[in-house]
Coordinates of C-alpha atoms and ligand atoms in Angstrom, one line a residue:
M175 CA 54.6 103.8 144.0
K176 CA 54.6 105.2 147.4
T177 CA 54.4 102.6 150.1
Q178 CA 52.7 103.6 153.4
L179 CA 54.3 102.0 156.5
I180 CA 52.0 101.3 159.4
K181 CA 53.4 100.1 162.7
V182 CA 51.1 98.3 165.1
D183 CA 51.5 97.0 168.6
N184 CA 50.2 93.4 168.6
N185 CA 49.3 93.5 172.3
N186 CA 47.5 96.8 172.0
I187 CA 46.1 97.0 168.5
D188 CA 45.3 100.5 167.3
V189 CA 41.9 100.0 165.7
K190 CA 42.1 103.2 163.6
K191 CA 45.4 102.1 162.0
I192 CA 44.0 98.6 161.1
N193 CA 40.8 100.2 159.8
S194 CA 42.7 102.4 157.4
A195 CA 44.8 99.5 156.1
A196 CA 41.6 97.4 155.8
K197 CA 39.9 100.1 153.8
I198 CA 42.8 100.2 151.3
L199 CA 42.7 96.4 151.1
R200 CA 38.9 96.3 150.4
D201 CA 39.1 99.1 147.9
G202 CA 41.7 97.3 145.7
G203 CA 45.1 98.1 147.3
T204 CA 47.9 95.7 148.1
V205 CA 48.7 95.4 151.8
A206 CA 51.5 93.3 153.4
F207 CA 50.6 92.1 156.9
P208 CA 52.0 89.8 159.6
T209 CA 50.6 86.3 160.2
E210 CA 51.8 83.8 162.8
T211 CA 53.7 82.0 160.0
V212 CA 55.3 84.6 157.7
Y213 CA 54.2 88.0 156.3
G214 CA 51.6 87.8 153.6
L215 CA 50.9 90.2 150.7
G216 CA 47.1 90.7 150.6
A217 CA 44.5 91.8 148.1
N218 CA 40.7 91.6 147.8
I219 CA 40.0 88.2 146.1
F220 CA 37.2 89.8 144.1
N221 CA 39.3 92.7 142.7
E222 CA 41.2 91.2 139.7
S223 CA 43.5 94.2 139.2
A224 CA 44.6 94.2 142.8
V225 CA 45.3 90.4 142.6
K226 CA 47.3 91.0 139.5
R227 CA 49.4 93.5 141.3
I228 CA 50.3 90.9 143.9
F229 CA 51.8 88.7 141.1
E230 CA 53.6 91.7 139.6
A231 CA 55.1 92.9 142.9
K232 CA 56.4 89.4 143.7
G233 CA 57.4 88.5 140.2
R234 CA 55.3 85.4 140.8
P235 CA 54.4 83.0 137.9
S236 CA 50.6 83.2 137.2
D237 CA 50.2 79.4 137.3
N238 CA 50.9 79.4 141.0
P239 CA 47.6 79.8 142.9
L240 CA 47.1 81.9 146.0
I241 CA 45.8 81.1 149.5
V242 CA 42.5 82.7 150.5
H243 CA 42.6 84.1 154.1
I244 CA 39.5 84.4 156.2
S245 CA 38.7 85.8 159.7
K246 CA 35.7 83.6 160.5
V247 CA 34.6 80.1 159.6
D248 CA 31.3 81.4 158.3
Q249 CA 33.1 82.8 155.2
M250 CA 33.8 79.2 154.1
K251 CA 30.3 79.0 152.7
S252 CA 31.1 81.4 149.9
I253 CA 34.5 80.0 149.1
V254 CA 34.2 76.2 149.0
K255 CA 31.7 73.6 147.8
N256 CA 31.2 71.3 150.8
I257 CA 32.9 70.5 154.0
N258 CA 33.2 66.8 155.0
K259 CA 33.5 65.4 158.5
K260 CA 37.3 65.0 158.4
T261 CA 37.7 68.6 157.2
L262 CA 35.5 69.9 160.0
T263 CA 37.6 68.0 162.6
I264 CA 40.7 69.7 161.2
M265 CA 39.1 73.1 161.2
E266 CA 37.9 72.7 164.8
N267 CA 41.3 71.6 166.0
F268 CA 43.7 73.7 164.1
W269 CA 41.9 76.9 163.1
P270 CA 42.8 79.7 163.5
G271 CA 46.4 78.6 163.0
P272 CA 49.2 77.7 160.6
L273 CA 47.2 75.2 158.4
T274 CA 45.9 75.7 154.9
L275 CA 43.1 73.4 153.5
I276 CA 42.7 72.5 149.8
L277 CA 39.0 72.0 149.0
Y278 CA 36.8 72.1 145.9
K279 CA 36.1 75.8 145.1
N280 CA 32.8 77.5 145.0
S281 CA 32.0 78.9 141.5
Q282 CA 32.4 82.6 142.6
I283 CA 36.1 82.2 143.3
P284 CA 37.9 83.9 140.4
D285 CA 40.2 81.8 138.2
I286 CA 43.2 84.2 138.9
I287 CA 43.2 83.1 142.5
T288 CA 43.2 79.4 141.8
A289 CA 45.3 79.5 138.6
G290 CA 42.3 77.8 136.9
L291 CA 42.2 74.8 139.2
D292 CA 38.9 73.5 140.5
T293 CA 40.2 73.6 144.1
V294 CA 41.0 76.5 146.4
A295 CA 43.4 76.9 149.3
V296 CA 41.9 78.5 152.4
R297 CA 43.5 79.5 155.7
Y298 CA 42.3 81.2 158.9
P299 CA 45.3 82.8 160.5
S300 CA 45.6 83.3 164.2
H301 CA 47.8 86.4 164.3
P302 CA 45.8 89.2 166.0
V303 CA 46.7 91.8 163.3
A304 CA 45.9 89.4 160.4
K305 CA 42.6 88.5 162.0
K306 CA 41.5 92.1 162.6
L307 CA 42.7 93.3 159.2
I308 CA 40.7 90.6 157.4
E309 CA 37.7 91.2 159.7
Y310 CA 37.6 94.9 159.1
A311 CA 38.2 94.5 155.3
N312 CA 35.1 92.3 155.4
I313 CA 36.2 90.3 152.4
P314 CA 38.3 87.1 151.9
V315 CA 42.0 88.1 151.3
A316 CA 44.3 86.5 148.8
A317 CA 47.8 86.4 150.3
P318 CA 51.0 84.7 149.2
S319 CA 54.1 85.2 151.3
A320 CA 55.3 88.8 151.0
N321 CA 58.7 88.1 149.4
I322 CA 60.1 88.5 145.9
S323 CA 59.4 85.1 144.3
G324 CA 62.3 82.7 144.9
K325 CA 63.5 84.5 148.1
P326 CA 63.0 83.2 151.6
S327 CA 59.6 84.1 153.0
P328 CA 59.6 87.2 155.3
T329 CA 59.5 86.7 159.0
K330 CA 60.2 90.3 160.0
A331 CA 58.8 93.6 158.7
K332 CA 62.4 94.5 157.6
H333 CA 62.4 91.5 155.1
V334 CA 59.1 92.8 153.6
I335 CA 60.5 96.4 153.3
D336 CA 63.7 95.0 151.7
D337 CA 61.7 93.1 149.1
L338 CA 58.5 95.2 148.4
M339 CA 59.0 98.8 149.4
G340 CA 57.7 100.9 146.5
K341 CA 55.9 97.9 145.0
V342 CA 52.8 97.7 147.3
D343 CA 50.4 100.2 148.8
V344 CA 50.8 99.4 152.5
I345 CA 53.2 97.4 154.8
V346 CA 51.8 96.7 158.2
D347 CA 54.7 96.2 160.6
G348 CA 53.6 93.8 163.4
G349 CA 57.0 92.7 164.5
N350 CA 58.4 89.1 164.1
C351 CA 56.4 86.1 163.0
E352 CA 56.3 83.5 165.7
V353 CA 56.3 80.2 163.7
G354 CA 58.8 81.4 161.1
L355 CA 57.8 78.8 158.4
E356 CA 54.7 78.8 156.2
S357 CA 51.5 77.0 156.9
T358 CA 51.0 73.3 156.3
V359 CA 49.1 72.8 153.1
L360 CA 46.7 69.9 153.5
D361 CA 44.8 68.6 150.5
M362 CA 41.3 67.3 151.6
T363 CA 40.0 66.5 148.2
S364 CA 41.2 62.9 148.1
D365 CA 40.0 60.0 150.4
T366 CA 43.3 60.0 152.3
P367 CA 44.2 63.6 152.9
I368 CA 47.7 64.6 151.6
I369 CA 50.2 67.0 153.0
L370 CA 51.4 69.0 150.0
R371 CA 53.6 71.3 152.0
P372 CA 54.8 70.5 155.5
G373 CA 54.5 73.5 157.8
G374 CA 53.5 75.0 161.2
I375 CA 51.0 72.2 162.0
T376 CA 52.9 68.9 162.1
Y377 CA 52.1 65.5 160.4
E378 CA 51.9 63.9 163.9
Q379 CA 49.4 66.5 165.1
I380 CA 47.1 65.9 162.0
V381 CA 47.4 62.1 162.2
Q382 CA 46.4 62.2 165.8
K383 CA 43.1 63.9 164.9
I384 CA 42.0 62.3 161.6
G385 CA 44.2 59.1 161.2
R386 CA 45.9 58.2 158.0
V387 CA 47.5 61.1 156.1
E388 CA 49.9 60.9 153.1
I389 CA 52.8 63.1 152.4
A390 CA 53.3 64.3 148.8
G391 CA 56.5 62.9 147.5
G392 CA 58.5 63.6 144.4
D393 CA 59.3 67.1 145.6
N394 CA 62.6 67.0 143.9
E395 CA 64.4 68.2 140.9
D396 CA 62.8 65.8 138.4
I397 CA 61.6 68.2 135.8
N398 CA 58.9 65.8 134.6
F399 CA 57.2 65.8 138.0
T400 CA 54.1 67.9 138.3
P401 CA 53.6 68.6 142.0
K402 CA 50.0 68.9 143.3
A403 CA 50.9 72.2 144.9
P404 CA 52.0 74.2 141.9
G405 CA 54.3 76.4 144.0
M406 CA 56.5 73.4 145.0
K407 CA 58.1 73.2 141.5
Y408 CA 59.7 76.6 141.7
K409 CA 63.1 77.5 143.0
H410 CA 62.6 78.6 146.6
Y411 CA 64.3 80.1 149.6
A412 CA 67.6 80.3 147.7
P413 CA 70.3 82.6 149.0
D414 CA 73.3 83.5 146.8
A415 CA 75.5 81.3 148.9
K416 CA 75.8 77.7 148.0
L417 CA 74.3 75.5 150.7
T418 CA 75.3 71.9 151.4
V419 CA 73.3 69.8 153.8
V420 CA 75.2 67.1 155.7
E421 CA 73.0 64.3 157.2
G422 CA 73.9 61.2 159.2
D423 CA 75.0 60.3 162.8
F424 CA 75.9 63.4 164.9
N425 CA 79.6 62.8 165.2
D426 CA 80.1 61.8 161.5
V427 CA 78.2 64.9 160.4
I428 CA 80.5 67.1 162.5
T429 CA 83.6 65.5 161.2
K430 CA 82.4 65.8 157.6
I431 CA 81.4 69.5 158.1
N432 CA 84.8 70.3 159.6
E433 CA 86.6 68.5 156.7
L434 CA 84.6 70.3 154.1
T435 CA 84.9 73.7 155.8
K436 CA 88.7 73.3 155.9
K437 CA 88.9 72.5 152.2
E438 CA 86.7 75.4 151.2
L439 CA 88.6 77.9 153.4
E440 CA 91.9 76.8 151.7
S441 CA 90.4 77.7 148.4
G442 CA 89.8 81.3 149.7
K443 CA 86.1 81.1 150.1
K444 CA 84.0 82.8 152.7
V445 CA 82.6 79.8 154.5
A446 CA 79.9 79.5 157.2
V447 CA 78.4 76.6 159.2
M448 CA 74.7 76.5 160.2
C449 CA 74.2 74.1 163.1
L450 CA 72.4 73.4 166.3
E451 CA 73.5 74.5 169.7
E452 CA 74.6 71.0 170.6
A453 CA 77.2 70.9 167.7
K454 CA 78.5 74.5 168.1
D455 CA 81.6 73.8 170.2
M456 CA 82.8 71.0 168.0
I457 CA 82.6 72.9 164.8
E458 CA 85.8 74.4 163.5
A459 CA 84.7 77.5 161.5
D460 CA 85.1 81.3 161.7
R461 CA 81.4 81.9 161.1
I462 CA 78.9 79.7 162.9
Y463 CA 75.1 80.4 162.7
V464 CA 73.4 78.6 165.6
L465 CA 69.9 77.8 164.3
G466 CA 68.4 76.6 167.5
N467 CA 68.7 73.5 169.6
N468 CA 67.7 69.9 169.3
K469 CA 65.3 70.0 172.2
S470 CA 63.1 72.5 170.6
L471 CA 63.3 73.0 166.8
N472 CA 60.8 75.8 167.1
L473 CA 63.5 78.3 167.6
A474 CA 65.3 76.9 164.5
A475 CA 62.1 77.3 162.5
F476 CA 61.8 80.9 163.8
N477 CA 65.4 81.7 162.8
L478 CA 65.8 79.9 159.4
F479 CA 64.5 82.4 156.9
S480 CA 66.3 85.3 158.7
Y481 CA 69.6 83.4 158.4
L482 CA 69.1 82.6 154.8
R483 CA 68.8 86.3 154.1
K484 CA 71.7 87.1 156.4
F485 CA 74.0 84.8 154.4
D486 CA 73.6 87.2 151.5
E487 CA 74.0 90.3 153.7
D488 CA 77.2 88.8 155.1
K489 CA 78.4 87.9 151.6
I490 CA 78.9 84.2 152.4
D491 CA 80.0 82.0 149.5
T492 CA 79.4 78.6 151.0
V493 CA 77.4 77.2 153.9
F494 CA 77.5 73.8 155.4
V495 CA 74.3 72.8 157.2
Q496 CA 73.9 70.2 159.9
A497 CA 70.7 68.3 159.0
V498 CA 67.9 68.4 161.6
D499 CA 65.7 65.4 162.5
K500 CA 62.5 65.2 160.4
A501 CA 60.2 64.7 163.3
G502 CA 57.6 67.3 164.3
I503 CA 58.4 70.8 163.0
G504 CA 61.7 69.2 161.8
M505 CA 59.8 67.9 158.7
A506 CA 59.0 71.4 157.5
L507 CA 62.4 72.7 158.5
R508 CA 64.2 70.1 156.5
N509 CA 61.9 70.7 153.5
R510 CA 62.8 74.4 153.5
I511 CA 66.5 73.7 154.1
D512 CA 66.8 71.1 151.4
K513 CA 65.1 73.4 148.9
A514 CA 67.4 76.3 149.9
A515 CA 70.2 73.9 149.2
A516 CA 68.6 72.9 145.9
Y517 CA 68.8 69.3 147.2
N518 CA 72.5 69.4 147.5
I519 CA 72.7 66.8 150.3
I520 CA 75.6 64.7 151.5
S521 CA 74.8 61.5 153.6
V522 CA 77.6 60.3 155.8
Ligands
LIG1158 O1 51.8 80.5 155.9 C1 51.4 80.7 154.8 O2 50.7 79.8 154.2 C2 51.6 82.1 154.1 C3 50.9 83.1 154.9 C4 51.0 84.5 154.3 O3 49.5 82.8 155.0 N1 51.3 82.0 152.7 C5 52.0 81.3 151.8 O4 51.5 81.5 150.5 O5 53.0 80.7 152.1 P1 52.4 81.1 149.2 O6 51.6 81.6 148.1 O7 53.7 81.5 149.3 O8 52.3 79.5 149.2 C6 51.0 78.9 148.9 C7 51.3 77.4 148.5 C8 51.9 77.4 147.1 O9 52.9 76.3 147.1 C9 50.8 77.1 146.2 O10 51.1 76.4 145.0 C10 49.9 76.2 147.0 O11 50.0 76.8 148.3 N2 48.5 76.3 146.6 C11 47.6 77.3 146.6 N3 46.4 77.0 146.1 C12 46.5 75.6 145.8 C13 45.6 74.7 145.3 N4 44.3 75.0 144.9 N5 46.0 73.4 145.1 C14 47.2 73.0 145.5 N6 48.1 73.9 146.0 C15 47.8 75.2 146.2
LIG1159 MG1 55.7 81.8 149.1

């Protein structure tokens, strides 16, 4: 398949370009596009063969449901059953933005989108290109992250090109994704809403608006555990390199990382350390990837998926990772890092 590459300037969007991509999307094509979180691979939710091609291009298991993306709140009427007060508060405060809501689905939502569940995931992205594209396509757009299943989500057009060139109809290049981690998935179908996947909107931000919120647990390697977000059970974000997360007090973590690095180097491995700015000068390693700094983990969130891909490009065997605090965006960051490490975590 020939993939058309369309480059757009986010600050000065060429309407003609977006319109041509929107037409392909509406008419049953697959279009990768930037959002504020990560790139998505879109298809018209009402075109079953287009939606199937998303699953094929990604190598995604069919029991993993897709997020429906909208460009105006009005579209909710045709997608979900009813919207309660808490949900409205969430929508008013965090949409458009990096938050996905799980709600009971309207009967016209095809089963292929929801993997047969009676709920549907909906998101209203804030990225100007995503907004315009969905608006011009004039349909709700199903879009998982635009990566091969199991790989880190794409935060740059290059990541999408590496994974999906020749497998999709269009790739819209809108530069880098600002947030760098996927949206928060918030289940609004139980009395106390549940965060199924931490993401761009933090636990603290949500609690501040609607009070008590639970965080889905059991997101671990227990094979008998059936997570509420089906996607959480699959291997994720995994580079070829073996990642080990080291958590604990700052100085103990540094000591442990240096000790482990030395041992691995002696065995002839290509070793790297991924840490925060504050730790950099104390780390004894040839290859140090500075993720961000403790004052603002937003930069770390922005960098993480790029680095996970870079480890493979740089042919690294082993990476020791300084754990970040789980507060704020740190919760989503740790969730992705721990998964990338297949929960290989050392506490010191
Ligand atoms: O930031 C994002 O959310 C990006 C951009 C492109 O919008 N999309 C994204 O989609 O990350 P995806 O497919 O990679 O992840 C969607 C997650 C999966 O874990 C999936 O299982 C879960 O949402 N999900 C979708 N529908 C669901 C439902 N009805 N109930 C529970 N979980 C659901
Ligand atoms: Mg994904």
